[in-house]
mmCIF file of C-alpha atoms in Angstrom:
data_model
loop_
_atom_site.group_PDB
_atom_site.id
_atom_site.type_symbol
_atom_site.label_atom_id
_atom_site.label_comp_id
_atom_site.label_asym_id
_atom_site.label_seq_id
_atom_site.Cartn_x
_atom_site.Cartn_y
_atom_site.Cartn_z
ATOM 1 C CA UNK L 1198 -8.272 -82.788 31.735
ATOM 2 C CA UNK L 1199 -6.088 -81.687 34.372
ATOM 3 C CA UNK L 1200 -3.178 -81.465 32.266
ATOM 4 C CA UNK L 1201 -5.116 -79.706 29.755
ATOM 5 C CA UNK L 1202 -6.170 -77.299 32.299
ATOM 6 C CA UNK L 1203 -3.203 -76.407 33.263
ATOM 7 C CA UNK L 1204 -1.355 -75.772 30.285
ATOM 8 C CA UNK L 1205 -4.631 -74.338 28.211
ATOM 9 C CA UNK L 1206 -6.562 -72.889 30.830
ATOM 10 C CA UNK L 1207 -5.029 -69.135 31.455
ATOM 11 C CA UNK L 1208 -5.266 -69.179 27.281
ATOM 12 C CA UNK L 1209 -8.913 -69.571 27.885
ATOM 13 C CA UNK L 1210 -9.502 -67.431 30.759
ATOM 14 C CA UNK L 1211 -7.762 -64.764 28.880
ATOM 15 C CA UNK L 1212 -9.600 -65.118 25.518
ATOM 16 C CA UNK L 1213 -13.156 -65.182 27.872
ATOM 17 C CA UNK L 1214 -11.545 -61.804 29.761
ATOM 18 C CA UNK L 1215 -10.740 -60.034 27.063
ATOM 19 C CA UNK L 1216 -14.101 -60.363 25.274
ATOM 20 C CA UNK L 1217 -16.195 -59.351 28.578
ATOM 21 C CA UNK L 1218 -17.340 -63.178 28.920
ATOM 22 C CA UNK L 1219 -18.353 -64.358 32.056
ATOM 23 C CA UNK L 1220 -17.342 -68.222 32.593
ATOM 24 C CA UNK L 1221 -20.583 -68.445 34.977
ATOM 25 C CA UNK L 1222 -23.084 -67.203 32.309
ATOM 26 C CA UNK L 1223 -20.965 -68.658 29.217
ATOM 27 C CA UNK L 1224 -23.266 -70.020 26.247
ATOM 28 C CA UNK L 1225 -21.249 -71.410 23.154
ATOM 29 C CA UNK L 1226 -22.070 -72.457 19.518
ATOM 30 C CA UNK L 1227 -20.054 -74.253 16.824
ATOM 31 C CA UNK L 1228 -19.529 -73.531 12.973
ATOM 32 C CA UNK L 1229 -17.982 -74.968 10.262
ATOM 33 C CA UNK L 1230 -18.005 -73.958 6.706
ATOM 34 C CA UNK L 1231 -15.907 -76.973 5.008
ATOM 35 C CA UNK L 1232 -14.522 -74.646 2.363
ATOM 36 C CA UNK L 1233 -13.214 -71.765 4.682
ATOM 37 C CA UNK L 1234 -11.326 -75.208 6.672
ATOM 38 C CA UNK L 1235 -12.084 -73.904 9.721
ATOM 39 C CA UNK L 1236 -13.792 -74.690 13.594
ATOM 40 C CA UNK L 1237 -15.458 -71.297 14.181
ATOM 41 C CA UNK L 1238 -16.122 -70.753 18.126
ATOM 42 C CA UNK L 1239 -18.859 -68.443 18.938
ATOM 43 C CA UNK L 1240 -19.783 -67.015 22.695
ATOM 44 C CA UNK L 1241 -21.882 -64.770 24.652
ATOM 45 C CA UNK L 1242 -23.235 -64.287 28.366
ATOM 46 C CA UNK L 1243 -26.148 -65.776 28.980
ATOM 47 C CA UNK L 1244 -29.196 -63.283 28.312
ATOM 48 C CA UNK L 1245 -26.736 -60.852 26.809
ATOM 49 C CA UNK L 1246 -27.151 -60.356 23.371
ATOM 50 C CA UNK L 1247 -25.975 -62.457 20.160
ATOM 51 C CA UNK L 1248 -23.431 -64.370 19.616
ATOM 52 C CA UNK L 1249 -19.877 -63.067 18.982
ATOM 53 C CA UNK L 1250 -16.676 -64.850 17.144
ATOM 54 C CA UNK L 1251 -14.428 -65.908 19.465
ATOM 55 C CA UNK L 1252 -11.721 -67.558 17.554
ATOM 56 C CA UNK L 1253 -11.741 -69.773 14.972
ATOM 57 C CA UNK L 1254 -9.441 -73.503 14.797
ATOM 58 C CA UNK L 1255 -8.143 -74.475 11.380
ATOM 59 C CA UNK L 1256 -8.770 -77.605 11.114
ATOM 60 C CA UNK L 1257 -5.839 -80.146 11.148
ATOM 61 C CA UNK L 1258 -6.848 -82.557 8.253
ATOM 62 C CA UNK L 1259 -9.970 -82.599 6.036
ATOM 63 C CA UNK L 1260 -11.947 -86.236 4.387
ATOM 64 C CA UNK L 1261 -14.356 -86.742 1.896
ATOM 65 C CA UNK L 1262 -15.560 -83.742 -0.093
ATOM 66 C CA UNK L 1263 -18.520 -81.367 -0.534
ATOM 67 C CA UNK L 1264 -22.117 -82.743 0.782
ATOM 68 C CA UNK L 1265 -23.825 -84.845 3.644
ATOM 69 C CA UNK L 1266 -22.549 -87.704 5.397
ATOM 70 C CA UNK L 1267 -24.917 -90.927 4.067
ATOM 71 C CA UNK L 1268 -23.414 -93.916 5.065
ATOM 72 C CA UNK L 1269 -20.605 -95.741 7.530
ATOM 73 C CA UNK L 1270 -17.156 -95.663 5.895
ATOM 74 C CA UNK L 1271 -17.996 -93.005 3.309
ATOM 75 C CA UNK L 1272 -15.084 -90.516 4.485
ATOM 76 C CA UNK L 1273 -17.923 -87.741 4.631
ATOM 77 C CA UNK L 1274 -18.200 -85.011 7.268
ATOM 78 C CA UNK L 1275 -21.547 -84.657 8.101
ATOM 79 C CA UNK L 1276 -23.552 -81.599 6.979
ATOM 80 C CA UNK L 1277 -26.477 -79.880 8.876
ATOM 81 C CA UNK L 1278 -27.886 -78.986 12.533
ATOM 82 C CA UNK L 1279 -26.217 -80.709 15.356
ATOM 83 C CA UNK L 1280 -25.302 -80.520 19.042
ATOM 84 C CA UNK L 1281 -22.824 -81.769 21.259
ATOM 85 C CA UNK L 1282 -23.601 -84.752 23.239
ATOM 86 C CA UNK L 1283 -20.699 -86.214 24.464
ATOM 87 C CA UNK L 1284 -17.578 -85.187 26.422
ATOM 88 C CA UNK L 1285 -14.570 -87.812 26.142
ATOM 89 C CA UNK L 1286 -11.462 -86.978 28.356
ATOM 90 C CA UNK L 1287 -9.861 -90.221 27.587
ATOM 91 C CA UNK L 1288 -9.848 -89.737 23.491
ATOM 92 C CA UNK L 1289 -7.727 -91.643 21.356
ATOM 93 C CA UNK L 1290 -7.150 -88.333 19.978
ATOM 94 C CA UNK L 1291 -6.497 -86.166 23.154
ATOM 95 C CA UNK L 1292 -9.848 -84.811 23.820
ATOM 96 C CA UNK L 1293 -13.150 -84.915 21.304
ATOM 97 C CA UNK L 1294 -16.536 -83.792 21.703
ATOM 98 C CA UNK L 1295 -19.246 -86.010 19.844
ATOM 99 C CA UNK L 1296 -21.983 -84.432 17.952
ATOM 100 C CA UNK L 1297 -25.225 -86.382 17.759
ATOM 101 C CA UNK L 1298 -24.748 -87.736 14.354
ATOM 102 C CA UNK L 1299 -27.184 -88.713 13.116
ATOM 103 C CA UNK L 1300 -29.733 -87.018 13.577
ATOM 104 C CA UNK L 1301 -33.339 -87.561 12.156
ATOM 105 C CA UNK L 1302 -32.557 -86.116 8.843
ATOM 106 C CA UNK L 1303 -29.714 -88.343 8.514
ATOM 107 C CA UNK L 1304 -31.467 -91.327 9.549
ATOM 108 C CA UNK L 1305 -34.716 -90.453 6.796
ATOM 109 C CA UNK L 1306 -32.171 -89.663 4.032
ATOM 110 C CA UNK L 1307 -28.990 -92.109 4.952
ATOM 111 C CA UNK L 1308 -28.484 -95.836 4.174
ATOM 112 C CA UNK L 1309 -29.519 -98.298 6.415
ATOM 113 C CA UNK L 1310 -26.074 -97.523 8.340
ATOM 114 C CA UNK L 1311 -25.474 -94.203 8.390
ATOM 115 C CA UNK L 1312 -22.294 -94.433 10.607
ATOM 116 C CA UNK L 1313 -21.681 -92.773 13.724
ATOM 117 C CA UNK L 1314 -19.206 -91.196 15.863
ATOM 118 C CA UNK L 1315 -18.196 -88.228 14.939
ATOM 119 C CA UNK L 1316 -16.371 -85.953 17.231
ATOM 120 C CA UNK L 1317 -14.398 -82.844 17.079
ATOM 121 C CA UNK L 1318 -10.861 -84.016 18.334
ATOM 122 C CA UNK L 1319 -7.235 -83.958 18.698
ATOM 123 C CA UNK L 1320 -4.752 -84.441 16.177
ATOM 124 C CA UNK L 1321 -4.381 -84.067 12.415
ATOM 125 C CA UNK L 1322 -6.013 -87.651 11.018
ATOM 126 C CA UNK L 1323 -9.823 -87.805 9.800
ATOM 127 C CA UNK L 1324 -12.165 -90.400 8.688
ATOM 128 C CA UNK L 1325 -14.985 -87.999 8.800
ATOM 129 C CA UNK L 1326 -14.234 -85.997 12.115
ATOM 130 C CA UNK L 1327 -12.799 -82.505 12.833
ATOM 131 C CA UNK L 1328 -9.593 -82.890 13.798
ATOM 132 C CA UNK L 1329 -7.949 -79.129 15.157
ATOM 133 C CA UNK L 1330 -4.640 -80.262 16.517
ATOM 134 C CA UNK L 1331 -4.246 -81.086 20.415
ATOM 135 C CA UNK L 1332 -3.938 -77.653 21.506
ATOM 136 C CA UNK L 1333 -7.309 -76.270 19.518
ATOM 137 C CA UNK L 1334 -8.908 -79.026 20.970
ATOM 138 C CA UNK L 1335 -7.805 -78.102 24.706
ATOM 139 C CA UNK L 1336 -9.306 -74.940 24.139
ATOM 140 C CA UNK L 1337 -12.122 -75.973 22.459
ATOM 141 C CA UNK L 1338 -12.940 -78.466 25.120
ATOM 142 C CA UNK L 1339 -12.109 -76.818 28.192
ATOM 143 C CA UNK L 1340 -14.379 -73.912 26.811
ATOM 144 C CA UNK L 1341 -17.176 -76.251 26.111
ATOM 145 C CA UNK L 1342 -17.487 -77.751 29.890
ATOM 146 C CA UNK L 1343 -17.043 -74.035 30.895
ATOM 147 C CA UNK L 1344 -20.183 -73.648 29.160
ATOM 148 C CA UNK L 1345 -21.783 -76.775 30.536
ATOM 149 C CA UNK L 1346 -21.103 -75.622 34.252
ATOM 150 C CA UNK L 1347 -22.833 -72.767 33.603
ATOM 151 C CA UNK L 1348 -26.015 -74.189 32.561
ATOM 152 C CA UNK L 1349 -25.818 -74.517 28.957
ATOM 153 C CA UNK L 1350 -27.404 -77.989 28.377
ATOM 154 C CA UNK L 1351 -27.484 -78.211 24.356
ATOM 155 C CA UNK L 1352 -24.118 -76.587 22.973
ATOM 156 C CA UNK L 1353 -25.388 -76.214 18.662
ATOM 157 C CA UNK L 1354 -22.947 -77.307 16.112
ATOM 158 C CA UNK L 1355 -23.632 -76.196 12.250
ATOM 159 C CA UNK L 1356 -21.699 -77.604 9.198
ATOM 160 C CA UNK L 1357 -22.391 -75.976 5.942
ATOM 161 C CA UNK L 1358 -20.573 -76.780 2.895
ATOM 162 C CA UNK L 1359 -19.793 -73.758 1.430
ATOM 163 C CA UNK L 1360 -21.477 -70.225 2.662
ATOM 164 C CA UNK L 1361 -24.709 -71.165 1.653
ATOM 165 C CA UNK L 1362 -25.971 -68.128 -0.857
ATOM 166 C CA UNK L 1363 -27.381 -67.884 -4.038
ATOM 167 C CA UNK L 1364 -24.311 -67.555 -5.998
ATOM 168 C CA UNK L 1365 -22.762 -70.279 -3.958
ATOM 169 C CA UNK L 1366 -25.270 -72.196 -4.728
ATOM 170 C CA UNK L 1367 -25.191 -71.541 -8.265
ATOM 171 C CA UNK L 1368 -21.934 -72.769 -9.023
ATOM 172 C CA UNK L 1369 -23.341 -76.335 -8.195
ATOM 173 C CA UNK L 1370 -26.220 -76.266 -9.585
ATOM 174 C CA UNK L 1371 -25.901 -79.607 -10.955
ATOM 175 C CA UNK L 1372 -24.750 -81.250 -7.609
ATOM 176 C CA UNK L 1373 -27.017 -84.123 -7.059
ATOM 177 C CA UNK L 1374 -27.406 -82.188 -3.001
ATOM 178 C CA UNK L 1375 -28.675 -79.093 -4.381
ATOM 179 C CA UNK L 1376 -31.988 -79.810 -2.833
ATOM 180 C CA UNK L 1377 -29.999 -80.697 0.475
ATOM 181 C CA UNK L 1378 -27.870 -77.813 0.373
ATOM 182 C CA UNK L 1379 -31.489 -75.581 0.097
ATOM 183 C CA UNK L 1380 -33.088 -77.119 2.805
ATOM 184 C CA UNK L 1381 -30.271 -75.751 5.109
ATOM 185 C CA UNK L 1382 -30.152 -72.194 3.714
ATOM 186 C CA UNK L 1383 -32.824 -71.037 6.525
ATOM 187 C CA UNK L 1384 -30.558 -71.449 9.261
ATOM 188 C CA UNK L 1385 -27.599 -70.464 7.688
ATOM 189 C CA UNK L 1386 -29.442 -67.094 6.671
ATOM 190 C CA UNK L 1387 -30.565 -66.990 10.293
ATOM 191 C CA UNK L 1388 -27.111 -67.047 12.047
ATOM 192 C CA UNK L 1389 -25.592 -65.025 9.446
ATOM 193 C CA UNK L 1390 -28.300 -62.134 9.933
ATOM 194 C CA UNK L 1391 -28.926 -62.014 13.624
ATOM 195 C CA UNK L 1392 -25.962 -64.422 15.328
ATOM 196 C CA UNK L 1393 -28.430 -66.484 16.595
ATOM 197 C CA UNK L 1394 -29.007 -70.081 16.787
ATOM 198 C CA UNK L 1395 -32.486 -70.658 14.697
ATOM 199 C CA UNK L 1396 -34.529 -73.485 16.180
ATOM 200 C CA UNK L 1397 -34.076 -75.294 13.216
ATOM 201 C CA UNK L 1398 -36.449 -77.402 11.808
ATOM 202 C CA UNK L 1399 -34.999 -80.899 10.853
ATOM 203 C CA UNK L 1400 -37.959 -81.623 8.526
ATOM 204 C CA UNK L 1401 -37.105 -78.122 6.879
ATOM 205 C CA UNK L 1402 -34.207 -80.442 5.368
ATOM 206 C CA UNK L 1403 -35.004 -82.529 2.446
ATOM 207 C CA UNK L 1404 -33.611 -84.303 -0.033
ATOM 208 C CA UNK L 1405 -30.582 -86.248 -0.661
#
């Protein structure tokens, strides 16, 4: 971490600076849309409006293809509402954040092992994690525990597919996650009209 902060650190104080971001009142949220291939970093000040794009990570290496993660050893990233609830300094790939996979919905719909441990990381290898190269993740991190020193507790992470609209949707109409893919079009809609994280509703999500 110190190293990290060192050499990554004015990069981050300068990206915060130059978009009026206070490091004291910083609130983050994570995006990724696995067909646009990358880590989209959204800010704001605490009690200061919606969220803004703050830069966005292409992701080092990609696994599995289109739909939810279901099972250990299936390659898949997951897909859905998540949060980060781990911060690992000593990573076998640099520095990762875990999400809190799985979640409910991935524990009603899964198999009986649904996996685990999924992180965003380091590097440019993937069994089902976000990999956006050591310096994204330096960035990524170090702007993360900026914004869990300043009081944000639950930091939300959202992977969608594809951008989840109607004609998006259309073109897979006869994917098997269709009814999935639906049950996630709420919060999708939500972020993409106001830049705000919905409150979303896990059982809002069914289907395989």
């Amino acid at each position: 971490m110190r190293a990290a902060q060192a050499a990554t650190g004015p990069v981050v104080a300068s990206r915060l600076r130059t978009r009026y971001l206070d490091p004291k009142r910083l609130e983050m949220m994570f995006r990724l849309i696995k067909t646009n291939r990358e880590l989209e970093v959204w800010a704001r000040n605490r009690g200061g409006g919606p969220f803004e794009l703050l830069h966005a990570y292409p992701l080092a290496a990609a696994s599995g293809s289109l739909g939810p993660k279901r099972r250990a050893g299936d390659f898949q990233v997951p897909e859905g509402f998540y949060e980060i609830n781990r911060f690992n300094p000593k990573s076998n790939f640099h520095l990762s954040l875990g999400l809190n996979y799985p979640n409910a919905t991935d524990r009603a719909l899964g198999e009986p092992n649904p996996g685990g441990d999924i992180f965003i990381h380091g590097g440019a290898v993937t069994i089902g994690c976000l990999p956006i190269t050591d310096a994204g993740i330096e960035e990524v991190y170090l702007l993360a525990a900026t914004a869990r020193a300043a009081g944000q507790a639950l930091i939300p992470v959202h992977i969608f597919p594809f951008p989840l609209t109607e004609a998006e949707l259309a073109k897979r109409h006869n994917s098997p996650h269709q009814a999935f893919w639906r049950g996630l079009v709420l919060g999708y809609a939500h972020f993409e009209k106001h830049h705000e994280a919905a409150e979303m509703a896990e059982p809002m999500v069914a289907g395989r």
